[in-house]
Structures are given as structure tokens and as C-alpha cells.
PDB file of C-alpha atoms and ligand atoms in Angstrom:
ATOM      1  CA  MET A   7       1.875 -71.664  69.299  1.00 86.00           C
ATOM      2  CA  PRO A   8       1.943 -68.013  70.404  1.00 91.00           C
ATOM      3  CA  ARG A   9       5.396 -66.466  70.585  1.00 95.00           C
ATOM      4  CA  SER A  10       6.936 -65.977  74.008  1.00 96.00           C
ATOM      5  CA  VAL A  11       8.147 -62.397  74.510  1.00 97.00           C
ATOM      6  CA  LEU A  12       9.948 -60.710  77.445  1.00 97.00           C
ATOM      7  CA  VAL A  13      10.125 -56.908  77.593  1.00 98.00           C
ATOM      8  CA  THR A  14      12.179 -55.423  80.432  1.00 98.00           C
ATOM      9  CA  GLY A  15      11.034 -51.919  81.323  1.00 98.00           C
ATOM     10  CA  GLY A  16       7.651 -52.812  79.819  1.00 97.00           C
ATOM     11  CA  THR A  17       5.617 -50.648  82.186  1.00 97.00           C
ATOM     12  CA  SER A  18       6.182 -47.323  80.435  1.00 98.00           C
ATOM     13  CA  GLY A  19       7.113 -45.534  77.229  1.00 98.00           C
ATOM     14  CA  ILE A  20       8.962 -47.579  74.616  1.00 98.00           C
ATOM     15  CA  GLY A  21       8.797 -50.906  76.477  1.00 98.00           C
ATOM     16  CA  ARG A  22       5.066 -50.615  77.001  1.00 97.00           C
ATOM     17  CA  ALA A  23       4.514 -49.881  73.290  1.00 96.00           C
ATOM     18  CA  VAL A  24       6.631 -52.917  72.374  1.00 97.00           C
ATOM     19  CA  ALA A  25       4.559 -55.116  74.700  1.00 96.00           C
ATOM     20  CA  GLU A  26       1.327 -53.783  73.166  1.00 93.00           C
ATOM     21  CA  ARG A  27       2.586 -54.525  69.641  1.00 94.00           C
ATOM     22  CA  PHE A  28       3.337 -58.167  70.423  1.00 94.00           C
ATOM     23  CA  LEU A  29       0.115 -58.596  72.391  1.00 91.00           C
ATOM     24  CA  ALA A  30      -1.791 -57.353  69.327  1.00 89.00           C
ATOM     25  CA  ASP A  31      -0.069 -60.180  67.432  1.00 89.00           C
ATOM     26  CA  GLY A  32      -1.298 -62.768  69.945  1.00 88.00           C
ATOM     27  CA  ALA A  33       2.011 -63.313  71.747  1.00 92.00           C
ATOM     28  CA  ASP A  34       2.454 -64.324  75.381  1.00 92.00           C
ATOM     29  CA  VAL A  35       4.170 -61.274  76.836  1.00 94.00           C
ATOM     30  CA  VAL A  36       5.987 -60.794  80.144  1.00 95.00           C
ATOM     31  CA  ILE A  37       6.750 -57.218  81.181  1.00 96.00           C
ATOM     32  CA  THR A  38       9.038 -56.120  83.998  1.00 97.00           C
ATOM     33  CA  GLY A  39       9.794 -52.973  85.967  1.00 97.00           C
ATOM     34  CA  ARG A  40      10.892 -52.032  89.470  1.00 97.00           C
ATOM     35  CA  ARG A  41       7.741 -50.241  90.663  1.00 97.00           C
ATOM     36  CA  GLU A  42       5.256 -52.852  91.841  1.00 94.00           C
ATOM     37  CA  HIS A  43       2.138 -50.689  91.472  1.00 95.00           C
ATOM     38  CA  LEU A  44       3.022 -49.938  87.835  1.00 95.00           C
ATOM     39  CA  VAL A  45       3.828 -53.563  87.027  1.00 94.00           C
ATOM     40  CA  GLU A  46       0.442 -54.559  88.439  1.00 91.00           C
ATOM     41  CA  SER A  47      -1.639 -51.842  86.776  1.00 92.00           C
ATOM     42  CA  VAL A  48       0.038 -52.033  83.358  1.00 94.00           C
ATOM     43  CA  ALA A  49      -0.140 -55.839  83.226  1.00 91.00           C
ATOM     44  CA  LYS A  50      -3.837 -55.510  84.090  1.00 88.00           C
ATOM     45  CA  ASP A  51      -4.402 -52.863  81.392  1.00 90.00           C
ATOM     46  CA  LEU A  52      -2.556 -54.818  78.716  1.00 89.00           C
ATOM     47  CA  GLY A  53      -3.881 -58.247  79.727  1.00 77.00           C
ATOM     48  CA  ALA A  54      -7.386 -56.786  79.671  1.00 54.00           C
ATOM     49  CA  VAL A  55      -9.425 -59.671  81.124  1.00 45.00           C
ATOM     50  CA  GLY A  56      -9.083 -62.537  83.550  1.00 45.00           C
ATOM     51  CA  VAL A  57      -6.437 -60.793  85.615  1.00 51.00           C
ATOM     52  CA  VAL A  58      -5.254 -62.404  88.846  1.00 52.00           C
ATOM     53  CA  CYS A  59      -2.836 -60.385  90.945  1.00 54.00           C
ATOM     54  CA  THR A  60      -0.829 -62.038  93.694  1.00 54.00           C
ATOM     55  CA  GLY A  61       1.885 -59.991  95.310  1.00 51.00           C
ATOM     56  CA  VAL A  62       4.494 -59.050  92.793  1.00 57.00           C
ATOM     57  CA  VAL A  63       3.279 -61.236  89.935  1.00 60.00           C
ATOM     58  CA  CYS A  64       0.202 -60.130  88.013  1.00 56.00           C
ATOM     59  CA  THR A  65      -1.120 -62.402  85.283  1.00 59.00           C
ATOM     60  CA  GLY A  66      -3.601 -61.422  82.600  1.00 53.00           C
ATOM     61  CA  VAL A  67      -4.754 -63.623  79.742  1.00 59.00           C
ATOM     62  CA  VAL A  68      -1.563 -63.085  77.775  1.00 81.00           C
ATOM     63  CA  CYS A  69       0.332 -60.384  79.693  1.00 90.00           C
ATOM     64  CA  THR A  70       2.252 -61.164  82.862  1.00 92.00           C
ATOM     65  CA  GLY A  71       3.921 -58.488  84.954  1.00 94.00           C
ATOM     66  CA  VAL A  72       6.926 -59.365  87.093  1.00 95.00           C
ATOM     67  CA  VAL A  73       8.660 -56.962  89.448  1.00 96.00           C
ATOM     68  CA  CYS A  74      12.343 -57.276  88.609  1.00 97.00           C
ATOM     69  CA  ASP A  75      15.219 -54.837  88.934  1.00 98.00           C
ATOM     70  CA  ALA A  76      17.348 -55.699  85.914  1.00 98.00           C
ATOM     71  CA  THR A  77      20.500 -54.681  87.798  1.00 98.00           C
ATOM     72  CA  ASP A  78      19.898 -57.301  90.509  1.00 98.00           C
ATOM     73  CA  PRO A  79      21.397 -60.691  89.513  1.00 98.00           C
ATOM     74  CA  ARG A  80      19.196 -62.711  91.914  1.00 98.00           C
ATOM     75  CA  ALA A  81      16.026 -61.027  90.656  1.00 97.00           C
ATOM     76  CA  VAL A  82      17.078 -61.623  87.045  1.00 98.00           C
ATOM     77  CA  GLU A  83      17.817 -65.295  87.794  1.00 98.00           C
ATOM     78  CA  ALA A  84      14.339 -65.684  89.283  1.00 97.00           C
ATOM     79  CA  LEU A  85      12.837 -63.999  86.213  1.00 97.00           C
ATOM     80  CA  ALA A  86      14.761 -66.282  83.842  1.00 98.00           C
ATOM     81  CA  ALA A  87      13.592 -69.365  85.734  1.00 97.00           C
ATOM     82  CA  ARG A  88      10.034 -68.602  84.554  1.00 95.00           C
ATOM     83  CA  PHE A  89      10.955 -69.432  80.943  1.00 97.00           C
ATOM     84  CA  GLU A  90      11.443 -72.840  79.368  1.00 97.00           C
ATOM     85  CA  THR A  91      11.736 -71.168  75.986  1.00 98.00           C
ATOM     86  CA  LEU A  92      11.795 -67.559  74.769  1.00 98.00           C
ATOM     87  CA  ASP A  93      11.331 -66.233  71.226  1.00 98.00           C
ATOM     88  CA  VAL A  94      11.877 -62.508  71.711  1.00 98.00           C
ATOM     89  CA  LEU A  95      13.826 -60.633  74.390  1.00 99.00           C
ATOM     90  CA  VAL A  96      13.635 -56.835  74.369  1.00 99.00           C
ATOM     91  CA  ASN A  97      15.870 -54.996  76.847  1.00 98.00           C
ATOM     92  CA  ALA A  98      14.087 -51.654  77.144  1.00 98.00           C
ATOM     93  CA  ALA A  99      14.849 -51.036  80.851  1.00 98.00           C
ATOM     94  CA  GLY A 100      17.141 -48.068  81.292  1.00 98.00           C
ATOM     95  CA  GLY A 101      17.298 -44.301  81.393  1.00 97.00           C
ATOM     96  CA  LEU A 102      19.376 -41.464  82.733  1.00 94.00           C
ATOM     97  CA  GLY A 103      21.211 -42.749  85.792  1.00 89.00           C
ATOM     98  CA  ALA A 104      20.254 -40.962  89.008  1.00 88.00           C
ATOM     99  CA  ALA A 105      23.376 -41.115  91.139  1.00 90.00           C
ATOM    100  CA  GLN A 106      23.050 -40.158  94.776  1.00 87.00           C
ATOM    101  CA  PRO A 107      26.536 -39.421  96.106  1.00 86.00           C
ATOM    102  CA  GLY A 108      26.688 -38.674  99.812  1.00 89.00           C
ATOM    103  CA  PRO A 109      26.919 -35.056 101.033  1.00 92.00           C
ATOM    104  CA  ASP A 110      30.647 -35.490 101.712  1.00 95.00           C
ATOM    105  CA  ALA A 111      31.446 -36.943  98.289  1.00 96.00           C
ATOM    106  CA  THR A 112      34.400 -35.434  96.483  1.00 97.00           C
ATOM    107  CA  GLU A 113      34.061 -34.324  92.864  1.00 96.00           C
ATOM    108  CA  LEU A 114      35.697 -37.535  91.714  1.00 96.00           C
ATOM    109  CA  GLU A 115      33.497 -39.698  93.931  1.00 96.00           C
ATOM    110  CA  ALA A 116      30.433 -37.941  92.520  1.00 95.00           C
ATOM    111  CA  ALA A 117      31.654 -38.564  88.959  1.00 95.00           C
ATOM    112  CA  LEU A 118      32.242 -42.222  89.788  1.00 96.00           C
ATOM    113  CA  ALA A 119      28.729 -42.546  91.216  1.00 95.00           C
ATOM    114  CA  GLN A 120      27.241 -41.045  88.041  1.00 96.00           C
ATOM    115  CA  TRP A 121      29.193 -43.390  85.771  1.00 97.00           C
ATOM    116  CA  ARG A 122      28.278 -46.430  87.875  1.00 97.00           C
ATOM    117  CA  ALA A 123      24.595 -45.483  87.825  1.00 97.00           C
ATOM    118  CA  ASP A 124      24.595 -45.208  84.029  1.00 97.00           C
ATOM    119  CA  LEU A 125      26.652 -48.357  83.498  1.00 98.00           C
ATOM    120  CA  ASP A 126      24.453 -50.346  85.908  1.00 98.00           C
ATOM    121  CA  GLY A 127      21.136 -49.100  84.558  1.00 98.00           C
ATOM    122  CA  ASN A 128      21.861 -49.185  80.842  1.00 98.00           C
ATOM    123  CA  LEU A 129      24.675 -51.679  80.218  1.00 98.00           C
ATOM    124  CA  LEU A 130      24.763 -54.228  83.026  1.00 98.00           C
ATOM    125  CA  SER A 131      20.951 -54.455  83.221  1.00 98.00           C
ATOM    126  CA  ALA A 132      20.835 -55.715  79.621  1.00 98.00           C
ATOM    127  CA  VAL A 133      23.977 -57.840  80.056  1.00 98.00           C
ATOM    128  CA  LEU A 134      22.480 -59.652  83.074  1.00 98.00           C
ATOM    129  CA  THR A 135      19.075 -60.212  81.475  1.00 98.00           C
ATOM    130  CA  THR A 136      20.463 -61.327  78.130  1.00 98.00           C
ATOM    131  CA  THR A 137      23.019 -63.638  79.755  1.00 98.00           C
ATOM    132  CA  ALA A 138      20.372 -65.231  81.982  1.00 98.00           C
ATOM    133  CA  LEU A 139      17.924 -65.797  79.112  1.00 98.00           C
ATOM    134  CA  LYS A 140      20.455 -66.875  76.462  1.00 98.00           C
ATOM    135  CA  PRO A 141      20.140 -70.608  77.163  1.00 98.00           C
ATOM    136  CA  VAL A 142      16.380 -70.668  76.458  1.00 98.00           C
ATOM    137  CA  LEU A 143      16.316 -68.545  73.294  1.00 98.00           C
ATOM    138  CA  ALA A 144      14.550 -70.487  70.558  1.00 98.00           C
ATOM    139  CA  PRO A 145      15.879 -70.878  67.007  1.00 98.00           C
ATOM    140  CA  GLY A 146      14.304 -68.153  64.873  1.00 97.00           C
ATOM    141  CA  GLY A 147      14.310 -65.884  67.907  1.00 98.00           C
ATOM    142  CA  THR A 148      15.810 -62.464  68.481  1.00 98.00           C
ATOM    143  CA  VAL A 149      17.382 -60.409  71.254  1.00 98.00           C
ATOM    144  CA  LEU A 150      17.212 -56.639  71.130  1.00 98.00           C
ATOM    145  CA  ALA A 151      18.421 -53.823  73.324  1.00 98.00           C
ATOM    146  CA  VAL A 152      17.438 -50.170  73.250  1.00 98.00           C
ATOM    147  CA  GLY A 153      20.466 -47.952  72.681  1.00 98.00           C
ATOM    148  CA  THR A 154      20.463 -44.222  71.995  1.00 98.00           C
ATOM    149  CA  ILE A 155      21.376 -41.535  69.490  1.00 98.00           C
ATOM    150  CA  GLY A 156      23.419 -40.166  72.413  1.00 97.00           C
ATOM    151  CA  SER A 157      26.071 -42.825  71.762  1.00 98.00           C
ATOM    152  CA  GLU A 158      26.932 -41.010  68.538  1.00 96.00           C
ATOM    153  CA  ARG A 159      27.423 -37.573  70.075  1.00 90.00           C
ATOM    154  CA  ARG A 160      27.460 -35.684  73.370  1.00 84.00           C
ATOM    155  CA  GLY A 161      26.073 -38.636  75.264  1.00 91.00           C
ATOM    156  CA  GLY A 162      28.262 -38.457  78.360  1.00 95.00           C
ATOM    157  CA  SER A 163      28.242 -41.451  80.696  1.00 97.00           C
ATOM    158  CA  TYR A 164      24.709 -42.354  79.529  1.00 97.00           C
ATOM    159  CA  GLY A 165      25.672 -42.442  75.841  1.00 97.00           C
ATOM    160  CA  ALA A 166      28.906 -44.262  76.653  1.00 98.00           C
ATOM    161  CA  SER A 167      27.034 -46.981  78.553  1.00 98.00           C
ATOM    162  CA  LYS A 168      24.723 -47.567  75.570  1.00 98.00           C
ATOM    163  CA  ALA A 169      27.698 -47.550  73.161  1.00 98.00           C
ATOM    164  CA  ALA A 170      29.285 -50.320  75.233  1.00 98.00           C
ATOM    165  CA  LEU A 171      26.015 -52.227  74.991  1.00 98.00           C
ATOM    166  CA  ALA A 172      26.134 -52.044  71.192  1.00 98.00           C
ATOM    167  CA  ALA A 173      29.733 -53.344  71.189  1.00 98.00           C
ATOM    168  CA  TRP A 174      28.713 -56.281  73.377  1.00 98.00           C
ATOM    169  CA  TYR A 175      25.700 -57.011  71.185  1.00 98.00           C
ATOM    170  CA  ALA A 176      27.929 -57.281  68.111  1.00 98.00           C
ATOM    171  CA  MET A 177      29.803 -60.093  69.875  1.00 98.00           C
ATOM    172  CA  LEU A 178      26.518 -61.648  70.966  1.00 98.00           C
ATOM    173  CA  SER A 179      25.315 -61.693  67.365  1.00 98.00           C
ATOM    174  CA  ALA A 180      28.326 -63.831  66.368  1.00 98.00           C
ATOM    175  CA  GLU A 181      27.691 -66.175  69.280  1.00 98.00           C
ATOM    176  CA  LEU A 182      23.945 -66.601  68.716  1.00 98.00           C
ATOM    177  CA  GLY A 183      23.887 -66.527  64.912  1.00 98.00           C
ATOM    178  CA  PRO A 184      24.742 -70.235  64.485  1.00 98.00           C
ATOM    179  CA  ARG A 185      21.756 -71.045  66.737  1.00 98.00           C
ATOM    180  CA  GLY A 186      19.442 -69.075  64.407  1.00 98.00           C
ATOM    181  CA  VAL A 187      19.040 -66.170  66.845  1.00 98.00           C
ATOM    182  CA  THR A 188      19.629 -62.557  65.799  1.00 98.00           C
ATOM    183  CA  ALA A 189      20.944 -59.785  68.082  1.00 98.00           C
ATOM    184  CA  ASN A 190      20.608 -56.060  67.379  1.00 98.00           C
ATOM    185  CA  VAL A 191      20.504 -52.707  69.126  1.00 98.00           C
ATOM    186  CA  ILE A 192      17.874 -50.125  68.221  1.00 98.00           C
ATOM    187  CA  ALA A 193      19.111 -46.573  68.800  1.00 98.00           C
ATOM    188  CA  PRO A 194      16.222 -44.120  69.100  1.00 98.00           C
ATOM    189  CA  GLY A 195      16.445 -40.374  68.706  1.00 98.00           C
ATOM    190  CA  TYR A 196      14.155 -38.176  70.782  1.00 98.00           C
ATOM    191  CA  ILE A 197      11.006 -40.117  71.686  1.00 98.00           C
ATOM    192  CA  ALA A 198       8.130 -38.140  73.199  1.00 97.00           C
ATOM    193  CA  ASP A 199       5.453 -39.590  75.505  1.00 96.00           C
ATOM    194  CA  THR A 200       7.882 -41.474  77.750  1.00 97.00           C
ATOM    195  CA  GLY A 201       9.049 -41.061  81.336  1.00 96.00           C
ATOM    196  CA  PHE A 202      12.654 -40.675  80.170  1.00 97.00           C
ATOM    197  CA  PHE A 203      13.002 -36.912  80.734  1.00 94.00           C
ATOM    198  CA  GLN A 204      11.193 -36.991  84.101  1.00 91.00           C
ATOM    199  CA  GLY A 205       9.415 -33.703  83.410  1.00 89.00           C
ATOM    200  CA  ALA A 206      12.662 -31.865  82.598  1.00 91.00           C
ATOM    201  CA  MET A 207      12.047 -31.397  78.848  1.00 95.00           C
ATOM    202  CA  THR A 208      11.479 -27.730  77.978  1.00 96.00           C
ATOM    203  CA  ASP A 209       9.565 -26.468  74.918  1.00 96.00           C
ATOM    204  CA  THR A 210      12.751 -24.860  73.590  1.00 97.00           C
ATOM    205  CA  ARG A 211      14.764 -28.065  73.915  1.00 96.00           C
ATOM    206  CA  GLU A 212      11.990 -30.124  72.343  1.00 98.00           C
ATOM    207  CA  GLN A 213      11.675 -27.757  69.366  1.00 98.00           C
ATOM    208  CA  ALA A 214      15.459 -27.948  68.857  1.00 97.00           C
ATOM    209  CA  LEU A 215      15.368 -31.755  68.865  1.00 97.00           C
ATOM    210  CA  ILE A 216      12.484 -31.802  66.387  1.00 98.00           C
ATOM    211  CA  ALA A 217      14.247 -29.261  64.144  1.00 98.00           C
ATOM    212  CA  GLU A 218      17.228 -31.669  63.876  1.00 97.00           C
ATOM    213  CA  THR A 219      15.059 -34.339  62.285  1.00 98.00           C
ATOM    214  CA  HIS A 220      14.294 -34.611  58.557  1.00 98.00           C
ATOM    215  CA  THR A 221      10.730 -35.632  59.376  1.00 98.00           C
ATOM    216  CA  LYS A 222      10.128 -32.539  61.539  1.00 98.00           C
ATOM    217  CA  ARG A 223       8.413 -34.465  64.271  1.00 98.00           C
ATOM    218  CA  ALA A 224       9.296 -36.137  67.543  1.00 98.00           C
ATOM    219  CA  GLY A 225       9.560 -39.892  67.569  1.00 98.00           C
ATOM    220  CA  VAL A 226       6.845 -41.786  69.423  1.00 98.00           C
ATOM    221  CA  PRO A 227       7.117 -45.117  71.262  1.00 98.00           C
ATOM    222  CA  ASN A 228       5.285 -46.866  68.441  1.00 97.00           C
ATOM    223  CA  ASP A 229       8.088 -45.953  65.997  1.00 98.00           C
ATOM    224  CA  ILE A 230      10.393 -48.147  68.087  1.00 98.00           C
ATOM    225  CA  ALA A 231       7.761 -50.828  68.708  1.00 98.00           C
ATOM    226  CA  GLU A 232       7.217 -51.313  64.961  1.00 97.00           C
ATOM    227  CA  THR A 233      10.991 -51.552  64.379  1.00 98.00           C
ATOM    228  CA  VAL A 234      11.284 -54.148  67.138  1.00 98.00           C
ATOM    229  CA  PHE A 235       8.371 -56.085  65.645  1.00 97.00           C
ATOM    230  CA  PHE A 236      10.003 -56.095  62.199  1.00 98.00           C
ATOM    231  CA  LEU A 237      13.383 -57.215  63.564  1.00 98.00           C
ATOM    232  CA  ALA A 238      11.609 -60.110  65.275  1.00 98.00           C
ATOM    233  CA  SER A 239       9.847 -61.116  62.044  1.00 98.00           C
ATOM    234  CA  ALA A 240      10.675 -63.773  59.448  1.00 97.00           C
ATOM    235  CA  GLY A 241      11.670 -61.021  57.001  1.00 98.00           C
ATOM    236  CA  ALA A 242      14.555 -59.846  59.199  1.00 98.00           C
ATOM    237  CA  ARG A 243      16.503 -63.079  59.727  1.00 98.00           C
ATOM    238  CA  GLN A 244      19.633 -61.795  57.977  1.00 98.00           C
ATOM    239  CA  ILE A 245      19.746 -58.566  59.992  1.00 98.00           C
ATOM    240  CA  THR A 246      22.004 -59.155  62.980  1.00 98.00           C
ATOM    241  CA  GLY A 247      24.957 -57.534  64.736  1.00 98.00           C
ATOM    242  CA  GLN A 248      23.671 -54.080  63.822  1.00 98.00           C
ATOM    243  CA  THR A 249      22.792 -50.812  65.498  1.00 98.00           C
ATOM    244  CA  ILE A 250      19.558 -49.704  63.834  1.00 98.00           C
ATOM    245  CA  HIS A 251      19.000 -45.947  64.073  1.00 98.00           C
ATOM    246  CA  VAL A 252      15.403 -44.726  64.424  1.00 98.00           C
ATOM    247  CA  ASN A 253      15.644 -40.953  64.693  1.00 98.00           C
ATOM    248  CA  GLY A 254      13.863 -39.248  61.777  1.00 98.00           C
ATOM    249  CA  GLY A 255      17.253 -38.359  60.247  1.00 98.00           C
ATOM    250  CA  ALA A 256      18.563 -36.447  63.255  1.00 98.00           C
ATOM    251  CA  PHE A 257      21.686 -38.602  62.965  1.00 97.00           C
ATOM    252  CA  THR A 258      22.665 -40.138  59.629  1.00 97.00           C
ATOM    253  CA  THR A 259      25.225 -42.909  59.294  1.00 95.00           C
ATOM    254  CA  ARG A 260      26.842 -41.252  56.216  1.00 95.00           C
TER     255      ARG A 260
HETATM  256  N1  NAP B  25      12.662 -41.444  75.422  1.00 62.86           N
HETATM  257  C1  NAP B  25      13.717 -41.195  74.667  1.00 62.86           C
HETATM  258  O1  NAP B  25      13.826 -40.114  74.035  1.00 62.86           O
HETATM  259  C2  NAP B  25      14.810 -42.229  74.520  1.00 62.86           C
HETATM  260  C3  NAP B  25      15.784 -42.022  73.534  1.00 62.86           C
HETATM  261  C4  NAP B  25      16.794 -42.965  73.383  1.00 62.86           C
HETATM  262  C5  NAP B  25      16.821 -44.112  74.177  1.00 62.86           C
HETATM  263  N2  NAP B  25      15.865 -44.273  75.139  1.00 62.86           N
HETATM  264  C6  NAP B  25      15.937 -45.534  75.934  1.00 62.86           C
HETATM  265  O2  NAP B  25      14.695 -46.203  75.781  1.00 62.86           O
HETATM  266  C7  NAP B  25      14.526 -47.107  76.874  1.00 62.86           C
HETATM  267  C8  NAP B  25      13.096 -46.991  77.404  1.00 62.86           C
HETATM  268  O3  NAP B  25      12.962 -45.699  78.012  1.00 62.86           O
HETATM  269  P1  NAP B  25      11.672 -44.787  77.812  1.00 62.86           P
HETATM  270  O4  NAP B  25      12.053 -43.613  77.016  1.00 62.86           O
HETATM  271  O5  NAP B  25      10.513 -45.616  77.395  1.00 62.86           O
HETATM  272  O6  NAP B  25      11.505 -44.262  79.330  1.00 62.86           O
HETATM  273  P2  NAP B  25      10.449 -44.632  80.455  1.00 62.86           P
HETATM  274  O7  NAP B  25       9.084 -44.298  79.993  1.00 62.86           O
HETATM  275  O8  NAP B  25      10.967 -43.972  81.676  1.00 62.86           O
HETATM  276  O9  NAP B  25      10.546 -46.223  80.624  1.00 62.86           O
HETATM  277  C9  NAP B  25      11.619 -46.832  81.278  1.00 62.86           C
HETATM  278  C10 NAP B  25      11.152 -48.201  81.757  1.00 62.86           C
HETATM  279  O10 NAP B  25      12.263 -48.948  82.263  1.00 62.86           O
HETATM  280  C11 NAP B  25      11.966 -49.393  83.597  1.00 62.86           C
HETATM  281  N3  NAP B  25      13.252 -49.515  84.278  1.00 62.86           N
HETATM  282  C12 NAP B  25      14.210 -48.561  84.444  1.00 62.86           C
HETATM  283  N4  NAP B  25      15.249 -49.085  85.108  1.00 62.86           N
HETATM  284  C13 NAP B  25      14.956 -50.394  85.355  1.00 62.86           C
HETATM  285  C14 NAP B  25      15.624 -51.459  85.985  1.00 62.86           C
HETATM  286  N5  NAP B  25      16.845 -51.305  86.568  1.00 62.86           N
HETATM  287  N6  NAP B  25      15.026 -52.676  86.046  1.00 62.86           N
HETATM  288  C15 NAP B  25      13.817 -52.856  85.480  1.00 62.86           C
HETATM  289  N7  NAP B  25      13.124 -51.887  84.870  1.00 62.86           N
HETATM  290  C16 NAP B  25      13.688 -50.666  84.814  1.00 62.86           C
HETATM  291  C17 NAP B  25      11.006 -48.336  84.127  1.00 62.86           C
HETATM  292  O11 NAP B  25      10.195 -48.786  85.206  1.00 62.86           O
HETATM  293  P3  NAP B  25      10.693 -48.623  86.745  1.00 62.86           P
HETATM  294  O12 NAP B  25      11.286 -47.241  86.872  1.00 62.86           O
HETATM  295  O13 NAP B  25       9.474 -48.827  87.576  1.00 62.86           O
HETATM  296  O14 NAP B  25      11.708 -49.684  86.955  1.00 62.86           O
HETATM  297  C18 NAP B  25      10.135 -48.143  82.879  1.00 62.86           C
HETATM  298  O15 NAP B  25       9.239 -49.223  82.723  1.00 62.86           O
HETATM  299  C19 NAP B  25      15.608 -46.773  77.889  1.00 62.86           C
HETATM  300  O16 NAP B  25      16.629 -47.745  77.796  1.00 62.86           O
HETATM  301  C20 NAP B  25      16.123 -45.400  77.426  1.00 62.86           C
HETATM  302  O17 NAP B  25      17.456 -45.205  77.785  1.00 62.86           O
HETATM  303  C21 NAP B  25      14.860 -43.378  75.321  1.00 62.86           C
END
């Protein structure tokens, strides 16, 4: 039986690399994202052959794309209803919250909008998806969420939202452990070749981030995909309730 895998935010960057890794292993993979054209084209690319696209659902041989905003409870419920069983859930959807306070917003209202955007996009998105899929997680399965190095330092409302996610995942690990399901957060450092920085990364900033690492290189989406794949493997069944840092040494835990 191929494994059943759901990757939220699977249309770009880290999530896409995770989907590719499991597809290479012969898994049945569902990817999600908010932008319909991307969901359709990426599911086609990854599914390779036999693709049938109907509206918002695009099915390839093993890769299915579903348009789903992970912050929308109704959309997440509809997504969850597609699964009778799920082996691997990867919450990769997220990013820097883009708050849009009105022109008359006070300073405090603008701050509130920024916090809510980050908490919605990075914390509540994963909380909703994980909660909706929890009942169908199979023994031997795993749930993962993508955190950030920013939770350890200078992360602002974005880093704080991912730190809260890690705290919630520690509780989830205790809840799911007796069912044979592991729960971990992977906290990447700087990962190049993603849409995360939306074109705002400068050469100077990038060189500074690379200089912080011991490996003297930027991370790439595949660094995270391989970590996800390991944590979902038989060899990682005793690893749960952890935040796993993947940052080339830019942040060390001791
Ligand atoms: N790149 C880095 O350096 C870095 C470092 C640490 C952590 N991270 C984290 O890694 C994760 C993946 O980001 P990335 O770097 O791969 O950036 P990315 O290339 O921009 O990918 C983000 C993905 O998430 C989707 N997405 C965002 N909000 C969503 C929502 N509410 N519902 C469903 N899908 C949503 C995006 O598609 P749509 O916009 O179409 O929805 C896209 O597929 C994020 O959680 C990010 O915070 C990234």
C-alpha cells in the first residue's frame, strides 16, 4: 500500500520539495495552496501523467492538488473529508503575514492586524489542519509542522506564532504518542529558492545569513524535505515532541 501524504503549502518552496520527496518514494500525495493556478500547474508537474483537472481539484497519477486556505475552517473540513486514513501530514503553509490595516488604522490597530495575520497564517493554519486530520492518522504515522529559526531570536510576531506552534505540538505529541503517531516541528534557518522573501532578499542580507552558518551555504528546500522524510520513516519512531533545527549551525541548541 502506498503511504498517504498531505502537504499544506505544497505548491512552492519547502512544501513542494517535501511533496516531490514522497512522490519519489511512491506515496499518494495531496498538496494544497490558495492560488488555484499554482495548485493546478504544480499538481500537473508533480503528477506527471494522466492528469485530469476539474475546477479546483487536479488529480495526477499520484499527486492531487486541492485549493484550500488553511486558515478557513470550512475549507479545511472539506479537505479532511477526502481522507479515510492519512500516514503523513506536513503543515508547510505559512510565511510572513501581510496585514492590510485600513488607511485610518491607529498604530495599535496596525500592530493588532500584523499579529493576527501572523497568528492566523502560521499558528492557526496548522492547528486547524492538524485538528481536522487527527482522527484519521494511522498508527506508525507522523504529523509535522514547519517552524522557524526566528522563534529563537528576533522573530517578532512571525517568530512568536511559530514558537506557539512548537508549544502546541509538544502537547500533541503526548496525545498522539499512545496511538503510535509522532509529532514534531522542523525549524529551518534561511532557505533559498522559496517564495518566502517575496523578492525582498538583498545580496548583503543573504551573505550575512550564510556567514552565520557553520556550513557556509544557504539551506535549500531539499534539506527540509529529507528531514521530513526521515522523521516519517521507521527509523524515527522514538523521535517525538521535538523541535528539530535545520539551519547549518546558524543557531545551536547549546
Ligand atoms: N524560506 C525560508 O527561509 C523559511 C525559513 C523558516 C521557515 N520557513 C517556513 O517554511 C514554510 C514554507 O515556506 P517557503 O519558504 O517554502 O515559502 P513559499 O515558497 O512562499 O511557500 C509557501 C507555501 O504555502 C502556501 N500558503 C501560504 N499560506 C497559506 C494558507 N493560508 N493556506 C494554504 N496554503 C498557504 C503558499 O501558496 P499560496 O500562497 O498560493 O497559498 C505556498 O505554497 C512556511 O511555513 C515558512 O514560514 C521558511
